[in-house]
mmCIF file of C-alpha atoms in Angstrom:
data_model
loop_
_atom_site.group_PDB
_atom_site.id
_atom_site.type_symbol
_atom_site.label_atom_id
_atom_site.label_comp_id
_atom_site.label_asym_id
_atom_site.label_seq_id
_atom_site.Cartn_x
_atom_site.Cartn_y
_atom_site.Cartn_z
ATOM 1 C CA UNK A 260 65.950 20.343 135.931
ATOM 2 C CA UNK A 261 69.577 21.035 134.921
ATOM 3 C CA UNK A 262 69.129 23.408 131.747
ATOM 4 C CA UNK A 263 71.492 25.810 129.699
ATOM 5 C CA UNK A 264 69.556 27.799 127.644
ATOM 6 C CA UNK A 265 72.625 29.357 125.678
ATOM 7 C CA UNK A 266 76.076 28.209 125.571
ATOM 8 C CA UNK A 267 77.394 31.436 124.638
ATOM 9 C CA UNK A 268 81.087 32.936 124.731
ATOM 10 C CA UNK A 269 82.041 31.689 128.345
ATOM 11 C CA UNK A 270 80.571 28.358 127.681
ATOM 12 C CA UNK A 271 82.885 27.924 124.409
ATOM 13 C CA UNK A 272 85.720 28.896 127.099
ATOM 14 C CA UNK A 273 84.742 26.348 128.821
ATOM 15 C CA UNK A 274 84.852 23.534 126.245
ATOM 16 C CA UNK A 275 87.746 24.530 124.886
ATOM 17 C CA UNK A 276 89.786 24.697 128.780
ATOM 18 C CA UNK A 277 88.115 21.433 129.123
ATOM 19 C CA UNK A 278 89.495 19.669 126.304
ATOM 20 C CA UNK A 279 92.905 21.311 127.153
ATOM 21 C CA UNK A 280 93.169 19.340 130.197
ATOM 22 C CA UNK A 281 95.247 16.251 130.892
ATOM 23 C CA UNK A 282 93.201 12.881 129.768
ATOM 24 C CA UNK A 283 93.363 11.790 133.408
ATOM 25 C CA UNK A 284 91.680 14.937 134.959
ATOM 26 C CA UNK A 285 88.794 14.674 132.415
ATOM 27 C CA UNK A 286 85.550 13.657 133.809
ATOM 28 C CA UNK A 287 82.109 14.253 132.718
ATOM 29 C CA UNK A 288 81.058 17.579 131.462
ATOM 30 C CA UNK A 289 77.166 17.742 130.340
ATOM 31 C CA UNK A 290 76.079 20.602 127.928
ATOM 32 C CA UNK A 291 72.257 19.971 127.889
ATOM 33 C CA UNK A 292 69.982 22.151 125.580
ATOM 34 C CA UNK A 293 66.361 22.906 125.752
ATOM 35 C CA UNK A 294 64.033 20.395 125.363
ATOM 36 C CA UNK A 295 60.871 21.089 123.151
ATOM 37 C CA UNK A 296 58.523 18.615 124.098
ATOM 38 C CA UNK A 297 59.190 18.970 128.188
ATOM 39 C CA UNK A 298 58.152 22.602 127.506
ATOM 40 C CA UNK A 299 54.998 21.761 125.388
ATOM 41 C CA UNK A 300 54.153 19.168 128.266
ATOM 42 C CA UNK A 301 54.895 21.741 130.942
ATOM 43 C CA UNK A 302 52.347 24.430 129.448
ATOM 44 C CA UNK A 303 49.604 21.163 128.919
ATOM 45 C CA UNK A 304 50.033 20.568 132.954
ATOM 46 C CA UNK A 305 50.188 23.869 134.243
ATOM 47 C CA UNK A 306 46.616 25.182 133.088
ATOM 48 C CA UNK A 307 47.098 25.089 129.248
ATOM 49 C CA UNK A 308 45.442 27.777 126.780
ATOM 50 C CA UNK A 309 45.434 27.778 122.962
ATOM 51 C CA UNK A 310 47.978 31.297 123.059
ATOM 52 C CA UNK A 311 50.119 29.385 125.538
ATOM 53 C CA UNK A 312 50.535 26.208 123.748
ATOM 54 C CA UNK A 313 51.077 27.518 120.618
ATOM 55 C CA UNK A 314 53.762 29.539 121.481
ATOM 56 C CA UNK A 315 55.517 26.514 123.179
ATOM 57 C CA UNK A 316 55.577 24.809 119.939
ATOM 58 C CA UNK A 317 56.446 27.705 117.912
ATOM 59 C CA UNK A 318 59.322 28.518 120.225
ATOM 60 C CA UNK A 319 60.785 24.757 119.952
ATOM 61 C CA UNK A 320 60.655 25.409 115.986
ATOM 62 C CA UNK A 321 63.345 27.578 115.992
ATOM 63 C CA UNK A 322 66.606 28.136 115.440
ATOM 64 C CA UNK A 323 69.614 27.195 118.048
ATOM 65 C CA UNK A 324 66.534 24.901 119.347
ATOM 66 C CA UNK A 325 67.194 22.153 117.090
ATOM 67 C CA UNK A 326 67.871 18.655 118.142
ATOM 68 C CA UNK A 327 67.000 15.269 116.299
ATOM 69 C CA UNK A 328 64.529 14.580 118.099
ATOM 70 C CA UNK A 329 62.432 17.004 118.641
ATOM 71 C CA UNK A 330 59.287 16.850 115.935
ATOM 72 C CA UNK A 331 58.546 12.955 116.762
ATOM 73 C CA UNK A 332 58.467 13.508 120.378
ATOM 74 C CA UNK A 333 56.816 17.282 120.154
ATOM 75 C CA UNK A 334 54.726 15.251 117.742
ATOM 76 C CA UNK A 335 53.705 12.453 120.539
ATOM 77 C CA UNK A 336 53.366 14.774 123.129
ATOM 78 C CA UNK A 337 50.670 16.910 121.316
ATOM 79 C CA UNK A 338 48.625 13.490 119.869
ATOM 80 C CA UNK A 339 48.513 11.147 122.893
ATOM 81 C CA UNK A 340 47.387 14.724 125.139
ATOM 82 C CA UNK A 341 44.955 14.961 122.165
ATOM 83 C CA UNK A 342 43.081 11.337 122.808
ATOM 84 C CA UNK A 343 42.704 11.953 126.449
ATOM 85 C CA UNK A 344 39.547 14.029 125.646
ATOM 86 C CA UNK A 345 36.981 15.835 123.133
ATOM 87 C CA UNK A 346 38.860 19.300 125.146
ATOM 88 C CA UNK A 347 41.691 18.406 125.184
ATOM 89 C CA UNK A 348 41.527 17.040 121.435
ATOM 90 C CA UNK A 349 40.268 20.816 120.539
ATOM 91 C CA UNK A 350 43.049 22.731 122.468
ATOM 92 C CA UNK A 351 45.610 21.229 120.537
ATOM 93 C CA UNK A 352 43.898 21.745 117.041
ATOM 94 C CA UNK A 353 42.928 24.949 117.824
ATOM 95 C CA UNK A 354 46.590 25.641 119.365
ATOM 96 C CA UNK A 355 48.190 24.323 115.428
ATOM 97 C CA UNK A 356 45.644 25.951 113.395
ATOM 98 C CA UNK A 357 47.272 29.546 115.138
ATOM 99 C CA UNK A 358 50.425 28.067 114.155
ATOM 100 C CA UNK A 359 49.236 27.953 110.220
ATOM 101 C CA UNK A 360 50.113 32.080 110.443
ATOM 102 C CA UNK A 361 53.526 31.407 111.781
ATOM 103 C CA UNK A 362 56.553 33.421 110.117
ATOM 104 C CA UNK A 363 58.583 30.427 110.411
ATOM 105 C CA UNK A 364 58.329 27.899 107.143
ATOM 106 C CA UNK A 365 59.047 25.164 109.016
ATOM 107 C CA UNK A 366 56.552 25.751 112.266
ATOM 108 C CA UNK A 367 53.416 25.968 109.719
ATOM 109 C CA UNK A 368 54.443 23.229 107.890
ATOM 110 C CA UNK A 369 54.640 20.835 110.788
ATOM 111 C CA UNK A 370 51.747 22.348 112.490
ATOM 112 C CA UNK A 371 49.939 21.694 109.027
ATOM 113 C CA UNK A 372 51.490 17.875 109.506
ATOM 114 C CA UNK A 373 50.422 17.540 113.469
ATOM 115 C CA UNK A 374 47.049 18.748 112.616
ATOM 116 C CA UNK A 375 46.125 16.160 109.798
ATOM 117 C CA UNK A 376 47.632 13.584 112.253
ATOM 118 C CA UNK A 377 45.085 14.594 115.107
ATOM 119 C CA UNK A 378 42.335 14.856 112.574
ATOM 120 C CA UNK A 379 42.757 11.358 111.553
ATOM 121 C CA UNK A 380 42.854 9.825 115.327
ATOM 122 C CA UNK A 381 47.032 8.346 114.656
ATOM 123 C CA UNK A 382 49.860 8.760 116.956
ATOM 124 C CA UNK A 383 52.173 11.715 115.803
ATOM 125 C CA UNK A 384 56.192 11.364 116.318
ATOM 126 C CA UNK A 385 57.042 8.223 118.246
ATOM 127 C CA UNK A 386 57.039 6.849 121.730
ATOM 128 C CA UNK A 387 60.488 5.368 123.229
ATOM 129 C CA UNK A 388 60.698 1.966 122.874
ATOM 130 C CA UNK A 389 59.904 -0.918 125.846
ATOM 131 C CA UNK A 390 63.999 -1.863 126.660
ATOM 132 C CA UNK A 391 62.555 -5.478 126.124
ATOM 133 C CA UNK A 392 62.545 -4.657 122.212
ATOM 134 C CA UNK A 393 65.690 -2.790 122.222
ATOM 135 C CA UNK A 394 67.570 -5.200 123.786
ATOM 136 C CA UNK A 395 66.145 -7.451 121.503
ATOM 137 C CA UNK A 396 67.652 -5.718 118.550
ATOM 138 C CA UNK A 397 71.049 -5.241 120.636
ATOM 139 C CA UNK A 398 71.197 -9.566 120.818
ATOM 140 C CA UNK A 399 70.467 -9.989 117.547
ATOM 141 C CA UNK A 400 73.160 -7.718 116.422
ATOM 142 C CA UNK A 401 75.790 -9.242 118.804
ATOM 143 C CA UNK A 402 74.523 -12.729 117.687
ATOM 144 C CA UNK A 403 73.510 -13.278 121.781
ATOM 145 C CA UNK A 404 71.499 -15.824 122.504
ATOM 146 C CA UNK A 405 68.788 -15.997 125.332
ATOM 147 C CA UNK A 406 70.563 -19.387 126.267
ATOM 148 C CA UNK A 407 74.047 -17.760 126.889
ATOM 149 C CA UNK A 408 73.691 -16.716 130.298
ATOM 150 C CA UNK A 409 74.395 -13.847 132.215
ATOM 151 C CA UNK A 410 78.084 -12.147 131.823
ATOM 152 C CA UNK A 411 80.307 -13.316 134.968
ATOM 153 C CA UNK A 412 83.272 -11.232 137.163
ATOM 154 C CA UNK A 413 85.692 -12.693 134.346
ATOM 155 C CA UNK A 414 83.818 -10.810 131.661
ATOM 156 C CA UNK A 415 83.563 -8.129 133.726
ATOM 157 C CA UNK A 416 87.095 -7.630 133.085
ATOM 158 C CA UNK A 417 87.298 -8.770 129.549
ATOM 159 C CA UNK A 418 84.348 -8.308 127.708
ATOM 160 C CA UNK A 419 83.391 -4.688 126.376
ATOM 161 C CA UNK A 420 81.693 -2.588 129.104
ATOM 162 C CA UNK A 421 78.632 -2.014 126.566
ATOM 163 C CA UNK A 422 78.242 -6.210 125.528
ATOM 164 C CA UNK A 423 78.705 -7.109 129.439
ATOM 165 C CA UNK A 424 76.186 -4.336 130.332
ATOM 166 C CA UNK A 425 73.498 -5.163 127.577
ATOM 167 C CA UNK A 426 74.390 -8.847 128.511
ATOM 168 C CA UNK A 427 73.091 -8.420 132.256
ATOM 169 C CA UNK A 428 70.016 -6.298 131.162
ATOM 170 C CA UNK A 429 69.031 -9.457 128.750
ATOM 171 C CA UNK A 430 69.647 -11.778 132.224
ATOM 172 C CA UNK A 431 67.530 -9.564 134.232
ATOM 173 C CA UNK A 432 64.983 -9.082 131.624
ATOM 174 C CA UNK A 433 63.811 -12.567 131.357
ATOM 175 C CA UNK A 434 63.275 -12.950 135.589
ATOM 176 C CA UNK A 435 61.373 -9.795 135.395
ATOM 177 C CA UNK A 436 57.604 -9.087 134.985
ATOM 178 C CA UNK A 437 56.488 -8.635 131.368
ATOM 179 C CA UNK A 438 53.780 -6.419 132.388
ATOM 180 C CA UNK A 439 55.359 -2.496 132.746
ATOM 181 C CA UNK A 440 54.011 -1.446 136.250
ATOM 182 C CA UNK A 441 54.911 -4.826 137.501
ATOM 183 C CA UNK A 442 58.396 -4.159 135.752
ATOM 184 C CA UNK A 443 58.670 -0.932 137.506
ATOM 185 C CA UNK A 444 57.517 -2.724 140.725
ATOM 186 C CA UNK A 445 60.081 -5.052 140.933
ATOM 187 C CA UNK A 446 62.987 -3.028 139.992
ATOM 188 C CA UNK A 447 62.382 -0.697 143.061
ATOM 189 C CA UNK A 448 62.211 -3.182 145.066
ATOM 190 C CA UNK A 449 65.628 -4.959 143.704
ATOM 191 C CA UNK A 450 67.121 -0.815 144.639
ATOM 192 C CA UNK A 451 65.576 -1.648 148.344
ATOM 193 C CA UNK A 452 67.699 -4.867 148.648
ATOM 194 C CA UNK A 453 69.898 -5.885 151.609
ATOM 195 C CA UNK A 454 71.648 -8.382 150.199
ATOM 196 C CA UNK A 455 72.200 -11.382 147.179
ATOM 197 C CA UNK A 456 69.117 -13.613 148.701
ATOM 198 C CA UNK A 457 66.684 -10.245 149.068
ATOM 199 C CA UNK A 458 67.229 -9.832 145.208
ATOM 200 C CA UNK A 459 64.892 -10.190 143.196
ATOM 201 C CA UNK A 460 63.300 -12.841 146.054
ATOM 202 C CA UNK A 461 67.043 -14.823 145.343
ATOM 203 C CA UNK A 462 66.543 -16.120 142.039
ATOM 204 C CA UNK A 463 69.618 -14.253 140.646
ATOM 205 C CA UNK A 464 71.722 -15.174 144.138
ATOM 206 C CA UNK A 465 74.498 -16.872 142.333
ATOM 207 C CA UNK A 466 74.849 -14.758 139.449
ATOM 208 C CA UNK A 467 74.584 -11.528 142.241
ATOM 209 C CA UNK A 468 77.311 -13.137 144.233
ATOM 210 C CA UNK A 469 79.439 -13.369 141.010
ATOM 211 C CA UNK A 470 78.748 -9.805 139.723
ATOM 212 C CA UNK A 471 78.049 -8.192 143.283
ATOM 213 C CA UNK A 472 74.462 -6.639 144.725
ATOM 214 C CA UNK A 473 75.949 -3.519 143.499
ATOM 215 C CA UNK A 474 76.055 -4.496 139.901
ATOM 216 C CA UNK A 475 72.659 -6.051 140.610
ATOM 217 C CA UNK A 476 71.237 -2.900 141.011
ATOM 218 C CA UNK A 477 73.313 -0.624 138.775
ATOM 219 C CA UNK A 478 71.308 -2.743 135.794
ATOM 220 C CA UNK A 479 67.968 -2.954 137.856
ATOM 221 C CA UNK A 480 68.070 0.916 137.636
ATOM 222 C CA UNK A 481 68.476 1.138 133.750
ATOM 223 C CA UNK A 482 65.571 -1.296 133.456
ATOM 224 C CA UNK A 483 63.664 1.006 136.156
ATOM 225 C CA UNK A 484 64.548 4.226 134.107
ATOM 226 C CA UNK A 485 63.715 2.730 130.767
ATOM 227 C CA UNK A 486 60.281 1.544 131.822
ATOM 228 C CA UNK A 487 59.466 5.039 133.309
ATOM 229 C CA UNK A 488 60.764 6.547 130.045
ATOM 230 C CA UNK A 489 58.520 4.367 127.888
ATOM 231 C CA UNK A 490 55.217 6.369 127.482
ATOM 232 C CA UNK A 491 52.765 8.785 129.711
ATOM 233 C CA UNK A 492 52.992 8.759 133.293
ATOM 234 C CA UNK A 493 51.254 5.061 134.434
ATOM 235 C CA UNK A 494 47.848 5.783 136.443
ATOM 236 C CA UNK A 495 49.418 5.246 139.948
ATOM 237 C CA UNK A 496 52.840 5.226 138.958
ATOM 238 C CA UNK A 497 53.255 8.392 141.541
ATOM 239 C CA UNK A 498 51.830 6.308 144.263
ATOM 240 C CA UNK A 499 54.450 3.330 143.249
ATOM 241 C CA UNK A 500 57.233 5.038 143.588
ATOM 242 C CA UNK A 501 56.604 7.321 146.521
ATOM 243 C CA UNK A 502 54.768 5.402 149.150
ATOM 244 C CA UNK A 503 56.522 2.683 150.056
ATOM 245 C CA UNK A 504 57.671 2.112 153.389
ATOM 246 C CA UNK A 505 60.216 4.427 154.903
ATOM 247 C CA UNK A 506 63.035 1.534 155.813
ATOM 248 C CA UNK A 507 62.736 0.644 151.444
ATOM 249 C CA UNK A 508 62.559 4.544 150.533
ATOM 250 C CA UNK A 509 65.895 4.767 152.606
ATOM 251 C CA UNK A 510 67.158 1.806 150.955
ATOM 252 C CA UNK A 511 66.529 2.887 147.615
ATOM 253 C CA UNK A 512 67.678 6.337 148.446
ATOM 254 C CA UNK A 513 70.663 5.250 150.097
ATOM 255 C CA UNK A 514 71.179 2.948 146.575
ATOM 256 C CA UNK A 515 70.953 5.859 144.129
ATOM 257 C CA UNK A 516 73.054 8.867 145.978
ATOM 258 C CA UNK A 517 75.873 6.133 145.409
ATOM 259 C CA UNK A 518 75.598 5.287 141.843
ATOM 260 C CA UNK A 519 75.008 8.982 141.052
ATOM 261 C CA UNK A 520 78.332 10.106 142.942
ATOM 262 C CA UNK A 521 79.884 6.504 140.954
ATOM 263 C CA UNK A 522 78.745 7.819 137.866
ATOM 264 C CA UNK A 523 78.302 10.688 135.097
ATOM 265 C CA UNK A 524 75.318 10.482 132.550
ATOM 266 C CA UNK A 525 73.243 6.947 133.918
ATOM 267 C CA UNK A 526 70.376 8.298 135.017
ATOM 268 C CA UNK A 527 70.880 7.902 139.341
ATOM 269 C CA UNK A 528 71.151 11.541 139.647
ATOM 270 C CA UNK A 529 67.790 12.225 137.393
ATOM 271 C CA UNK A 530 65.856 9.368 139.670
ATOM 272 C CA UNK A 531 66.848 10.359 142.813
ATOM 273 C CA UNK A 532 65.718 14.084 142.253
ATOM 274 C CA UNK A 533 62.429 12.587 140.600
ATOM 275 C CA UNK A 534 62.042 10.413 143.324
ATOM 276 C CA UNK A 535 62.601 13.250 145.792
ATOM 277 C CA UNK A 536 60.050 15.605 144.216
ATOM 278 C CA UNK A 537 57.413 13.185 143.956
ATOM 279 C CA UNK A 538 57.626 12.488 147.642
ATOM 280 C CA UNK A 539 57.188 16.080 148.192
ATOM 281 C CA UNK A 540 54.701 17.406 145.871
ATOM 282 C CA UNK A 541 52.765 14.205 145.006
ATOM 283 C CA UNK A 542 52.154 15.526 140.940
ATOM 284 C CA UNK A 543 49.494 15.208 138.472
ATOM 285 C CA UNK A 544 50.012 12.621 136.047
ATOM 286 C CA UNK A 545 50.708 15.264 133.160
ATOM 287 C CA UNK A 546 53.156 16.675 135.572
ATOM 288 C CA UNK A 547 54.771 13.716 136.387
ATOM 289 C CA UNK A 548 55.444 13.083 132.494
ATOM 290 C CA UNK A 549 56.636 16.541 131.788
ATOM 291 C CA UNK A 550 59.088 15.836 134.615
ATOM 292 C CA UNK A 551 60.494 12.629 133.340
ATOM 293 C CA UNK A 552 60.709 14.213 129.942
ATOM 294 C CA UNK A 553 63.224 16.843 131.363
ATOM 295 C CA UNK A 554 65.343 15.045 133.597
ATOM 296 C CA UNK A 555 65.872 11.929 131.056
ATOM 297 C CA UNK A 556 65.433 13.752 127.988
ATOM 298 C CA UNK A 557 66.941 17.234 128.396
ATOM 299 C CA UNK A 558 68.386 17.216 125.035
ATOM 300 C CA UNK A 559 69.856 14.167 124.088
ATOM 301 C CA UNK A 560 72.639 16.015 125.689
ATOM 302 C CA UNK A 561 76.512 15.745 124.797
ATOM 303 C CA UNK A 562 79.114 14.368 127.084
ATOM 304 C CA UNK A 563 82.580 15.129 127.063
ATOM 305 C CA UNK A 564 84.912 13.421 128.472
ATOM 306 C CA UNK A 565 85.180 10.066 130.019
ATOM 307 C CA UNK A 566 82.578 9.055 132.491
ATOM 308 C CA UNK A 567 83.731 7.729 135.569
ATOM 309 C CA UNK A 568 83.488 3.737 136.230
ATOM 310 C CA UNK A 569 79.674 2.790 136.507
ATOM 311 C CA UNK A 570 80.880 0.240 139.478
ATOM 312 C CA UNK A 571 82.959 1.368 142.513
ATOM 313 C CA UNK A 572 86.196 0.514 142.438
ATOM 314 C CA UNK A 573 86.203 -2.482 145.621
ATOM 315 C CA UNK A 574 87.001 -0.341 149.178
ATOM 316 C CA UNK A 575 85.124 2.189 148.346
ATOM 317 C CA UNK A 576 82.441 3.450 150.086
ATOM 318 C CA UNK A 577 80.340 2.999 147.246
ATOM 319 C CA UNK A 578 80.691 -0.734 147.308
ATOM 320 C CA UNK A 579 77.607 -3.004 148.451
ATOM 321 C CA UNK A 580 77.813 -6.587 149.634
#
């Protein structure tokens, strides 16, 4: 996990030398902060006690720790570990009622808020939303329509990178599974694909051929990460995406140490070392989520700078066929 606790005096040197340079050297500088509910979620799957998690919450209460947001998702953390069990249900109380003697305002007064959620059996904070409903809300503001069809190599060059990108996801949505694990399913297997007809079983070959494999993927991988993103670990979602066959692990490897060297900020990078960790230590399902809470969601962090293209430019060695 890639985390700066403390920007500090040299880091300001750094932004400001950054910002000095010439527009074409920029590339993509990341300044992530700490992340409140990975740290709650690490203490819940490492052996939790009531000191232990209540300093994890305190300690994401305060100041320089800030970040938008960090009570919902602190919040959804604490309530969906609460329903897993009467224990578990108790730890957490327990942990917020030693939070009521806090010297910080605003830690008793949320742990005073948490606590009469958990009492009452509702869902604290938020969870991320399924893409499916995002992308809903991203048509209806473009005025898209399910009918229009996927973007083509002409758009490509035309359209705006975020309406041809939203445009594919909305393609690939509807000849995807509705249910999540099944999503999740068939997205690593689109990363394992050798070509336009292995896609998806060929029933985006044409548009694939249009767009390339490589673009195929590039959007299969946003659906992957936003699927993985969208609540607790899955039961079995470890198994799914560490033991499959070692020519489609290559594949998919192979697939995401190109798009993260193509590209600054889309999630490859965070996969591949997820993917990579999983293989080797096989985690808990509480560990699992704390780990895709801090790779994806290390702070909402800031990017400077403008990100390299998502696709390879063609020749490279990036570029799939």
């Amino acid at each position: 996990m890639r985390t700066i606790r403390r920007v500090g005096t040299l880091g300001l040197v750094v932004v400001v030398a950054f910002f000095a340079l010439p527009r074409r050297l920029l590339g993509c500088l990341e300044i992530p902060t700490p992340n409140p509910a990975a740290a709650v979620l690490y203490v819940l799957a490492t052996g939790p006690t009531v000191e232990a998690l209540a300093k994890a919450i305190e300690e994401g209460g305060q100041p320089g720790v800030q970040r938008f947001d960090r009570k919902p998702r602190v919040g959804w953390v604490l309530s969906t570990y609460a329903r897993m069990g009467d224990s578990q249900r108790q730890l957490v109380l327990d942990a917020l009622s030693a939070l009521k003697l806090s010297a910080s305002s605003l830690v008793r007064e949320e742990a005073s808020e948490f606590s009469a959620c958990i009492e009452s059996e509702a869902l604290c904070g938020y969870s991320p939303r399924p893409v499916v409903d995002a992308l809903k809300a991203f048509r209806e503001l473009r005025g898209i329509r399910p009918g229009d069809g996927p973007p083509t190599h002409t758009d490509r060059a035309h359209a705006p990178e975020n309406l041809f990108a939203e445009r594919l996801l909305l393609y690939l949505d509807g000849l995807l599974p509705r249910e999540r694990q099944a999503r999740i399913e068939a997205c690593l297997r689109a990363l394992a694909a050798v070509d336009c007809d292995d896609f998806l079983a060929g029933r985006a070959s044409d548009v694939c051929r249009d767009l390339s494999l490589w673009e195929m993927k590039f959007s299969s991988m946003h659906v992957l990460i936003a699927e993985i993103m969208a609540g607790p670990e899955l039961s079995g979602l470890v198994q799914l995406v560490t033991e499959a066959d070692k020519a489609t692990s290559a594949r998919v490897d192979e697939y995401l140490a190109s798009a993260a060297a193509a590209c600054c900020g889309c999630g490859a990078y965070e996969l591949q070392v997820m993917i990579l960790e999983w293989r080797r230590s096989h985690p808990s399902e509480l560990k699992a989520w704390c780990d895709i809470e801090g790779l994806f969601r290390p702070s909402g962090m800031v990017v400077l700078g403008e990100p390299p293209a998502a696709t390879p430019a063609p020749g490279t060695s990036h570029e799939r066929k």
